[in-house]
Amino acid sequence: MSKPTLYFLPGTMCDETLWVDVWPELEADFELVALAIPKENSFEKMAKALTSQLPGEPANLVGFSLGGYLASYFASCYPDRVKQLLNIANSPCGLPESELKQRRQTLAWLKHAEYKGAVAQRIQPLLGNKSKNDQNIIKHIQRMEHAVGLAQLVPQLTASSERDDLTAFFQHTDIPVMFLFGSEDVLVNFGWFHSLSNPNIKQKYVEEVGHMMPLESPEVVAGAIKAFFGPKESV
């Protein structure tokens, strides 16, 4: 029997090494394919670009942060192309004004300064309390930024700032969906999840984990993936 294939989308300024500690737990049971965030200037164009990277039949999608929103947006545009969807560390609605303000300030600063990568002080707020001083995680995030290319920060921030609220889609979709998020994630809108009442949607809330869940708690991420996409026990 062939193994099911999972397609992974990373977050802003992340690459396939985001999953370095997650994939070893999955390789025996799944075929794993890493996708990159398409270099387009809108989610509509990004979703269209994914149609050529994914198979014609419905696909299993795993998205983290920006990749979680993009996977969700793709499902809302092309529901017949998605079999199951796992969204990690993302609430697929508009960004709060506080984050939009921070993005505008960052973009304005980048017009007049040479960006050399995020310093630890800018990364630490994204991490849960247990991981804030983990230099391995901090350096891994910095390496991903440089691998993606620092010149990609402006287009990624610009293209991903304007987001539709996908509540209406998730309230009615019959696609099996799981949202996985940490209790200390400063970028997730926890209130948004409370509005969902679709029986096709599962939520897994993980204590003492921040935004960078695949690096902070890879065993939890791998376990959730196996439980969600793996064979279901018959009743």
PDB file of C-alpha atoms in Angstrom:
ATOM      1  CA  MET A   1       0.000   0.000   0.000  1.00  0.00           C
ATOM      2  CA  SER A   2       1.372   3.422  -0.961  1.00  0.00           C
ATOM      3  CA  LYS A   3       1.916   5.988   1.740  1.00  0.00           C
ATOM      4  CA  PRO A   4      -0.220   9.151   1.752  1.00  0.00           C
ATOM      5  CA  THR A   5       1.574  12.307   0.617  1.00  0.00           C
ATOM      6  CA  LEU A   6       1.661  15.446   2.742  1.00  0.00           C
ATOM      7  CA  TYR A   7       2.514  18.868   1.298  1.00  0.00           C
ATOM      8  CA  PHE A   8       4.130  21.368   3.679  1.00  0.00           C
ATOM      9  CA  LEU A   9       4.068  25.171   3.443  1.00  0.00           C
ATOM     10  CA  PRO A  10       6.422  27.160   5.727  1.00  0.00           C
ATOM     11  CA  GLY A  11       6.012  30.595   7.306  1.00  0.00           C
ATOM     12  CA  THR A  12       7.442  34.012   6.558  1.00  0.00           C
ATOM     13  CA  MET A  13      11.188  33.790   5.886  1.00  0.00           C
ATOM     14  CA  CYS A  14      11.184  30.060   6.637  1.00  0.00           C
ATOM     15  CA  ASP A  15      12.291  27.166   4.450  1.00  0.00           C
ATOM     16  CA  GLU A  16      11.971  23.382   4.513  1.00  0.00           C
ATOM     17  CA  THR A  17      14.389  23.104   7.456  1.00  0.00           C
ATOM     18  CA  LEU A  18      11.509  24.365   9.621  1.00  0.00           C
ATOM     19  CA  TRP A  19      10.436  20.697   9.686  1.00  0.00           C
ATOM     20  CA  VAL A  20      13.892  19.222  10.414  1.00  0.00           C
ATOM     21  CA  ASP A  21      12.834  17.669  13.730  1.00  0.00           C
ATOM     22  CA  VAL A  22       9.261  16.882  12.647  1.00  0.00           C
ATOM     23  CA  TRP A  23       9.833  14.873   9.480  1.00  0.00           C
ATOM     24  CA  PRO A  24      11.946  12.053  10.985  1.00  0.00           C
ATOM     25  CA  GLU A  25       8.869  11.063  13.015  1.00  0.00           C
ATOM     26  CA  LEU A  26       6.733  10.925   9.855  1.00  0.00           C
ATOM     27  CA  GLU A  27       8.921   9.397   7.148  1.00  0.00           C
ATOM     28  CA  ALA A  28       7.864   5.814   7.864  1.00  0.00           C
ATOM     29  CA  ASP A  29       4.182   6.596   7.346  1.00  0.00           C
ATOM     30  CA  PHE A  30       4.014   9.417   4.798  1.00  0.00           C
ATOM     31  CA  GLU A  31       5.588  10.787   1.649  1.00  0.00           C
ATOM     32  CA  LEU A  32       6.715  14.317   2.560  1.00  0.00           C
ATOM     33  CA  VAL A  33       6.935  17.210   0.101  1.00  0.00           C
ATOM     34  CA  ALA A  34       8.175  20.696   0.995  1.00  0.00           C
ATOM     35  CA  LEU A  35       6.716  23.638  -0.898  1.00  0.00           C
ATOM     36  CA  ALA A  36       7.983  27.234  -0.861  1.00  0.00           C
ATOM     37  CA  ILE A  37       5.830  30.326  -0.462  1.00  0.00           C
ATOM     38  CA  PRO A  38       5.218  31.472  -4.068  1.00  0.00           C
ATOM     39  CA  LYS A  39       6.890  34.769  -4.915  1.00  0.00           C
ATOM     40  CA  GLU A  40       3.700  36.642  -5.792  1.00  0.00           C
ATOM     41  CA  ASN A  41       2.228  39.931  -4.600  1.00  0.00           C
ATOM     42  CA  SER A  42      -1.178  38.692  -3.450  1.00  0.00           C
ATOM     43  CA  PHE A  43      -2.751  35.617  -1.895  1.00  0.00           C
ATOM     44  CA  GLU A  44      -4.914  35.170  -4.980  1.00  0.00           C
ATOM     45  CA  LYS A  45      -1.796  34.854  -7.146  1.00  0.00           C
ATOM     46  CA  MET A  46      -0.036  32.683  -4.557  1.00  0.00           C
ATOM     47  CA  ALA A  47      -2.986  30.266  -4.477  1.00  0.00           C
ATOM     48  CA  LYS A  48      -3.086  30.112  -8.268  1.00  0.00           C
ATOM     49  CA  ALA A  49       0.649  29.359  -8.327  1.00  0.00           C
ATOM     50  CA  LEU A  50       0.081  26.444  -5.945  1.00  0.00           C
ATOM     51  CA  THR A  51      -2.352  24.834  -8.379  1.00  0.00           C
ATOM     52  CA  SER A  52       0.628  23.937 -10.585  1.00  0.00           C
ATOM     53  CA  GLN A  53       2.703  22.633  -7.655  1.00  0.00           C
ATOM     54  CA  LEU A  54       0.023  20.336  -6.236  1.00  0.00           C
ATOM     55  CA  PRO A  55      -1.471  17.203  -7.797  1.00  0.00           C
ATOM     56  CA  GLY A  56      -4.755  17.309  -9.655  1.00  0.00           C
ATOM     57  CA  GLU A  57      -6.437  15.100  -7.065  1.00  0.00           C
ATOM     58  CA  PRO A  58      -7.247  16.460  -3.581  1.00  0.00           C
ATOM     59  CA  ALA A  59      -4.061  16.981  -1.539  1.00  0.00           C
ATOM     60  CA  ASN A  60      -3.191  16.830   2.159  1.00  0.00           C
ATOM     61  CA  LEU A  61      -1.887  20.242   3.218  1.00  0.00           C
ATOM     62  CA  VAL A  62       0.150  21.238   6.274  1.00  0.00           C
ATOM     63  CA  GLY A  63       0.775  24.955   6.670  1.00  0.00           C
ATOM     64  CA  PHE A  64       2.639  26.927   9.312  1.00  0.00           C
ATOM     65  CA  SER A  65       1.939  30.601  10.101  1.00  0.00           C
ATOM     66  CA  LEU A  66       1.886  32.406   6.724  1.00  0.00           C
ATOM     67  CA  GLY A  67       1.822  28.960   5.110  1.00  0.00           C
ATOM     68  CA  GLY A  68      -1.165  28.075   7.297  1.00  0.00           C
ATOM     69  CA  TYR A  69      -3.075  31.091   6.059  1.00  0.00           C
ATOM     70  CA  LEU A  70      -2.065  30.388   2.460  1.00  0.00           C
ATOM     71  CA  ALA A  71      -3.168  26.735   2.746  1.00  0.00           C
ATOM     72  CA  SER A  72      -6.474  27.920   4.203  1.00  0.00           C
ATOM     73  CA  TYR A  73      -6.921  30.523   1.474  1.00  0.00           C
ATOM     74  CA  PHE A  74      -6.092  27.919  -1.163  1.00  0.00           C
ATOM     75  CA  ALA A  75      -8.757  25.611   0.299  1.00  0.00           C
ATOM     76  CA  SER A  76     -11.323  28.405   0.180  1.00  0.00           C
ATOM     77  CA  CYS A  77     -10.527  29.093  -3.501  1.00  0.00           C
ATOM     78  CA  TYR A  78     -10.070  25.483  -4.636  1.00  0.00           C
ATOM     79  CA  PRO A  79     -11.958  23.264  -2.158  1.00  0.00           C
ATOM     80  CA  ASP A  80     -11.975  20.340  -4.604  1.00  0.00           C
ATOM     81  CA  ARG A  81      -8.145  20.338  -4.525  1.00  0.00           C
ATOM     82  CA  VAL A  82      -7.855  19.780  -0.750  1.00  0.00           C
ATOM     83  CA  LYS A  83      -8.400  16.457   1.006  1.00  0.00           C
ATOM     84  CA  GLN A  84      -7.417  17.476   4.548  1.00  0.00           C
ATOM     85  CA  LEU A  85      -5.874  20.622   6.008  1.00  0.00           C
ATOM     86  CA  LEU A  86      -3.709  21.110   9.111  1.00  0.00           C
ATOM     87  CA  ASN A  87      -3.108  24.761   9.971  1.00  0.00           C
ATOM     88  CA  ILE A  88      -0.323  25.384  12.520  1.00  0.00           C
ATOM     89  CA  ALA A  89       0.055  28.676  14.435  1.00  0.00           C
ATOM     90  CA  ASN A  90      -2.356  30.697  12.332  1.00  0.00           C
ATOM     91  CA  SER A  91      -5.853  32.080  12.719  1.00  0.00           C
ATOM     92  CA  PRO A  92      -7.054  32.712   9.134  1.00  0.00           C
ATOM     93  CA  CYS A  93      -8.561  36.153   9.548  1.00  0.00           C
ATOM     94  CA  GLY A  94      -7.376  39.720   9.113  1.00  0.00           C
ATOM     95  CA  LEU A  95      -4.273  40.770  11.020  1.00  0.00           C
ATOM     96  CA  PRO A  96      -4.845  42.854  14.176  1.00  0.00           C
ATOM     97  CA  GLU A  97      -4.081  46.557  13.923  1.00  0.00           C
ATOM     98  CA  SER A  98      -1.130  46.137  16.301  1.00  0.00           C
ATOM     99  CA  GLU A  99       0.576  43.704  13.924  1.00  0.00           C
ATOM    100  CA  LEU A 100      -0.285  45.784  10.852  1.00  0.00           C
ATOM    101  CA  LYS A 101       1.240  48.816  12.576  1.00  0.00           C
ATOM    102  CA  GLN A 102       4.404  46.865  13.356  1.00  0.00           C
ATOM    103  CA  ARG A 103       4.621  45.658   9.760  1.00  0.00           C
ATOM    104  CA  ARG A 104       4.217  49.212   8.429  1.00  0.00           C
ATOM    105  CA  GLN A 105       6.974  50.404  10.751  1.00  0.00           C
ATOM    106  CA  THR A 106       9.253  47.549   9.659  1.00  0.00           C
ATOM    107  CA  LEU A 107       8.637  48.221   5.973  1.00  0.00           C
ATOM    108  CA  ALA A 108       9.276  51.957   6.437  1.00  0.00           C
ATOM    109  CA  TRP A 109      12.523  51.202   8.287  1.00  0.00           C
ATOM    110  CA  LEU A 110      13.644  48.759   5.597  1.00  0.00           C
ATOM    111  CA  LYS A 111      13.406  51.499   2.968  1.00  0.00           C
ATOM    112  CA  HIS A 112      16.221  53.374   4.697  1.00  0.00           C
ATOM    113  CA  ALA A 113      18.317  50.627   6.249  1.00  0.00           C
ATOM    114  CA  GLU A 114      20.206  47.533   5.232  1.00  0.00           C
ATOM    115  CA  TYR A 115      18.544  44.508   6.779  1.00  0.00           C
ATOM    116  CA  LYS A 116      21.059  41.966   8.055  1.00  0.00           C
ATOM    117  CA  GLY A 117      18.641  39.520   9.658  1.00  0.00           C
ATOM    118  CA  ALA A 118      16.601  39.325  12.833  1.00  0.00           C
ATOM    119  CA  VAL A 119      18.501  39.721  16.093  1.00  0.00           C
ATOM    120  CA  ALA A 120      17.671  37.515  19.056  1.00  0.00           C
ATOM    121  CA  GLN A 121      15.636  40.265  20.737  1.00  0.00           C
ATOM    122  CA  ARG A 122      13.212  40.308  17.795  1.00  0.00           C
ATOM    123  CA  ILE A 123      12.921  36.522  17.675  1.00  0.00           C
ATOM    124  CA  GLN A 124      12.399  35.898  21.382  1.00  0.00           C
ATOM    125  CA  PRO A 125       8.842  37.341  21.552  1.00  0.00           C
ATOM    126  CA  LEU A 126       7.779  34.674  19.033  1.00  0.00           C
ATOM    127  CA  LEU A 127       8.931  31.896  21.361  1.00  0.00           C
ATOM    128  CA  GLY A 128       7.241  30.444  24.417  1.00  0.00           C
ATOM    129  CA  ASN A 129       8.795  31.092  27.823  1.00  0.00           C
ATOM    130  CA  LYS A 130      10.567  27.725  27.814  1.00  0.00           C
ATOM    131  CA  SER A 131      12.251  28.464  24.472  1.00  0.00           C
ATOM    132  CA  LYS A 132      13.052  32.186  24.672  1.00  0.00           C
ATOM    133  CA  ASN A 133      16.713  31.599  25.457  1.00  0.00           C
ATOM    134  CA  ASP A 134      17.217  28.501  23.325  1.00  0.00           C
ATOM    135  CA  GLN A 135      20.121  29.550  21.129  1.00  0.00           C
ATOM    136  CA  ASN A 136      19.703  26.547  18.830  1.00  0.00           C
ATOM    137  CA  ILE A 137      16.182  27.681  17.893  1.00  0.00           C
ATOM    138  CA  ILE A 138      17.178  31.341  17.579  1.00  0.00           C
ATOM    139  CA  LYS A 139      20.136  30.519  15.321  1.00  0.00           C
ATOM    140  CA  HIS A 140      17.990  28.135  13.272  1.00  0.00           C
ATOM    141  CA  ILE A 141      15.492  30.925  12.572  1.00  0.00           C
ATOM    142  CA  GLN A 142      18.336  33.234  11.574  1.00  0.00           C
ATOM    143  CA  ARG A 143      19.763  30.590   9.235  1.00  0.00           C
ATOM    144  CA  MET A 144      16.372  30.139   7.550  1.00  0.00           C
ATOM    145  CA  GLU A 145      16.120  33.886   6.943  1.00  0.00           C
ATOM    146  CA  HIS A 146      19.476  33.959   5.214  1.00  0.00           C
ATOM    147  CA  ALA A 147      18.668  30.817   3.202  1.00  0.00           C
ATOM    148  CA  VAL A 148      15.384  32.285   1.924  1.00  0.00           C
ATOM    149  CA  GLY A 149      17.197  35.530   1.127  1.00  0.00           C
ATOM    150  CA  LEU A 150      16.881  38.733   3.109  1.00  0.00           C
ATOM    151  CA  ALA A 151      15.625  40.516  -0.005  1.00  0.00           C
ATOM    152  CA  GLN A 152      12.443  38.417   0.269  1.00  0.00           C
ATOM    153  CA  LEU A 153      11.383  40.012   3.567  1.00  0.00           C
ATOM    154  CA  VAL A 154       9.838  43.141   2.030  1.00  0.00           C
ATOM    155  CA  PRO A 155       7.800  41.333  -0.661  1.00  0.00           C
ATOM    156  CA  GLN A 156       6.646  38.663   1.815  1.00  0.00           C
ATOM    157  CA  LEU A 157       5.540  41.217   4.412  1.00  0.00           C
ATOM    158  CA  THR A 158       3.861  43.375   1.764  1.00  0.00           C
ATOM    159  CA  ALA A 159       2.034  40.553  -0.010  1.00  0.00           C
ATOM    160  CA  SER A 160       0.856  38.883   3.188  1.00  0.00           C
ATOM    161  CA  SER A 161      -0.459  41.882   5.127  1.00  0.00           C
ATOM    162  CA  GLU A 162      -3.874  42.185   3.488  1.00  0.00           C
ATOM    163  CA  ARG A 163      -5.800  39.076   4.562  1.00  0.00           C
ATOM    164  CA  ASP A 164      -9.423  38.106   4.124  1.00  0.00           C
ATOM    165  CA  ASP A 165     -11.328  36.766   7.101  1.00  0.00           C
ATOM    166  CA  LEU A 166     -12.055  33.152   6.134  1.00  0.00           C
ATOM    167  CA  THR A 167     -14.635  32.518   8.870  1.00  0.00           C
ATOM    168  CA  ALA A 168     -17.504  31.982   6.429  1.00  0.00           C
ATOM    169  CA  PHE A 169     -15.560  29.306   4.578  1.00  0.00           C
ATOM    170  CA  PHE A 170     -14.597  27.420   7.711  1.00  0.00           C
ATOM    171  CA  GLN A 171     -18.092  27.567   9.154  1.00  0.00           C
ATOM    172  CA  HIS A 172     -19.449  25.575   6.199  1.00  0.00           C
ATOM    173  CA  THR A 173     -16.597  23.546   4.693  1.00  0.00           C
ATOM    174  CA  ASP A 174     -16.833  19.760   4.648  1.00  0.00           C
ATOM    175  CA  ILE A 175     -13.031  19.438   4.355  1.00  0.00           C
ATOM    176  CA  PRO A 176     -11.552  17.884   7.529  1.00  0.00           C
ATOM    177  CA  VAL A 177      -9.505  20.634   9.190  1.00  0.00           C
ATOM    178  CA  MET A 178      -7.317  20.823  12.274  1.00  0.00           C
ATOM    179  CA  PHE A 179      -5.991  23.999  13.880  1.00  0.00           C
ATOM    180  CA  LEU A 180      -2.894  23.492  16.041  1.00  0.00           C
ATOM    181  CA  PHE A 181      -1.695  26.405  18.148  1.00  0.00           C
ATOM    182  CA  GLY A 182       0.306  27.178  21.282  1.00  0.00           C
ATOM    183  CA  SER A 183      -0.958  28.901  24.400  1.00  0.00           C
ATOM    184  CA  GLU A 184       1.871  31.476  24.300  1.00  0.00           C
ATOM    185  CA  ASP A 185       1.583  32.351  20.603  1.00  0.00           C
ATOM    186  CA  VAL A 186       1.505  36.150  20.363  1.00  0.00           C
ATOM    187  CA  LEU A 187       0.425  36.102  16.699  1.00  0.00           C
ATOM    188  CA  VAL A 188      -2.692  33.938  17.018  1.00  0.00           C
ATOM    189  CA  ASN A 189      -6.167  35.435  17.467  1.00  0.00           C
ATOM    190  CA  PHE A 190      -7.534  33.030  20.077  1.00  0.00           C
ATOM    191  CA  GLY A 191     -10.977  34.627  19.984  1.00  0.00           C
ATOM    192  CA  TRP A 192     -11.331  33.716  16.320  1.00  0.00           C
ATOM    193  CA  PHE A 193     -11.262  30.003  17.114  1.00  0.00           C
ATOM    194  CA  HIS A 194     -14.116  30.352  19.602  1.00  0.00           C
ATOM    195  CA  SER A 195     -16.396  31.470  16.772  1.00  0.00           C
ATOM    196  CA  LEU A 196     -16.105  28.153  14.906  1.00  0.00           C
ATOM    197  CA  SER A 197     -18.914  25.615  15.234  1.00  0.00           C
ATOM    198  CA  ASN A 198     -18.247  23.267  12.304  1.00  0.00           C
ATOM    199  CA  PRO A 199     -18.052  19.568  13.291  1.00  0.00           C
ATOM    200  CA  ASN A 200     -15.482  19.005  10.519  1.00  0.00           C
ATOM    201  CA  ILE A 201     -13.003  21.210  12.381  1.00  0.00           C
ATOM    202  CA  LYS A 202     -10.744  20.053  15.205  1.00  0.00           C
ATOM    203  CA  GLN A 203      -8.642  22.265  17.431  1.00  0.00           C
ATOM    204  CA  LYS A 204      -5.559  21.295  19.452  1.00  0.00           C
ATOM    205  CA  TYR A 205      -4.347  23.803  22.017  1.00  0.00           C
ATOM    206  CA  VAL A 206      -0.836  23.167  23.348  1.00  0.00           C
ATOM    207  CA  GLU A 207       0.272  24.618  26.671  1.00  0.00           C
ATOM    208  CA  GLU A 208       3.577  26.474  27.099  1.00  0.00           C
ATOM    209  CA  VAL A 209       4.391  26.759  23.392  1.00  0.00           C
ATOM    210  CA  GLY A 210       4.873  29.937  21.393  1.00  0.00           C
ATOM    211  CA  HIS A 211       4.579  30.713  17.693  1.00  0.00           C
ATOM    212  CA  MET A 212       7.498  28.651  16.373  1.00  0.00           C
ATOM    213  CA  MET A 213       5.869  25.343  17.279  1.00  0.00           C
ATOM    214  CA  PRO A 214       7.671  23.091  14.729  1.00  0.00           C
ATOM    215  CA  LEU A 215      10.984  24.119  16.320  1.00  0.00           C
ATOM    216  CA  GLU A 216       9.815  24.494  19.925  1.00  0.00           C
ATOM    217  CA  SER A 217       7.761  21.308  20.151  1.00  0.00           C
ATOM    218  CA  PRO A 218       8.376  19.113  17.092  1.00  0.00           C
ATOM    219  CA  GLU A 219       7.163  15.961  18.836  1.00  0.00           C
ATOM    220  CA  VAL A 220       3.750  17.539  19.433  1.00  0.00           C
ATOM    221  CA  VAL A 221       3.535  18.676  15.809  1.00  0.00           C
ATOM    222  CA  ALA A 222       4.537  15.227  14.524  1.00  0.00           C
ATOM    223  CA  GLY A 223       2.039  13.533  16.832  1.00  0.00           C
ATOM    224  CA  ALA A 224      -0.779  15.799  15.700  1.00  0.00           C
ATOM    225  CA  ILE A 225       0.078  15.161  12.039  1.00  0.00           C
ATOM    226  CA  LYS A 226       0.094  11.389  12.518  1.00  0.00           C
ATOM    227  CA  ALA A 227      -3.196  11.443  14.420  1.00  0.00           C
ATOM    228  CA  PHE A 228      -4.915  13.702  11.884  1.00  0.00           C
ATOM    229  CA  PHE A 229      -3.649  12.270   8.579  1.00  0.00           C
ATOM    230  CA  GLY A 230      -3.027   8.696   9.651  1.00  0.00           C
ATOM    231  CA  PRO A 231      -5.432   5.772   9.356  1.00  0.00           C
ATOM    232  CA  LYS A 232      -8.654   6.235  11.305  1.00  0.00           C
ATOM    233  CA  GLU A 233      -9.780   3.457  13.582  1.00  0.00           C
ATOM    234  CA  SER A 234     -13.090   1.951  12.537  1.00  0.00           C
ATOM    235  CA  VAL A 235     -15.898   2.238  15.067  1.00  0.00           C
TER     236      VAL A 235
END
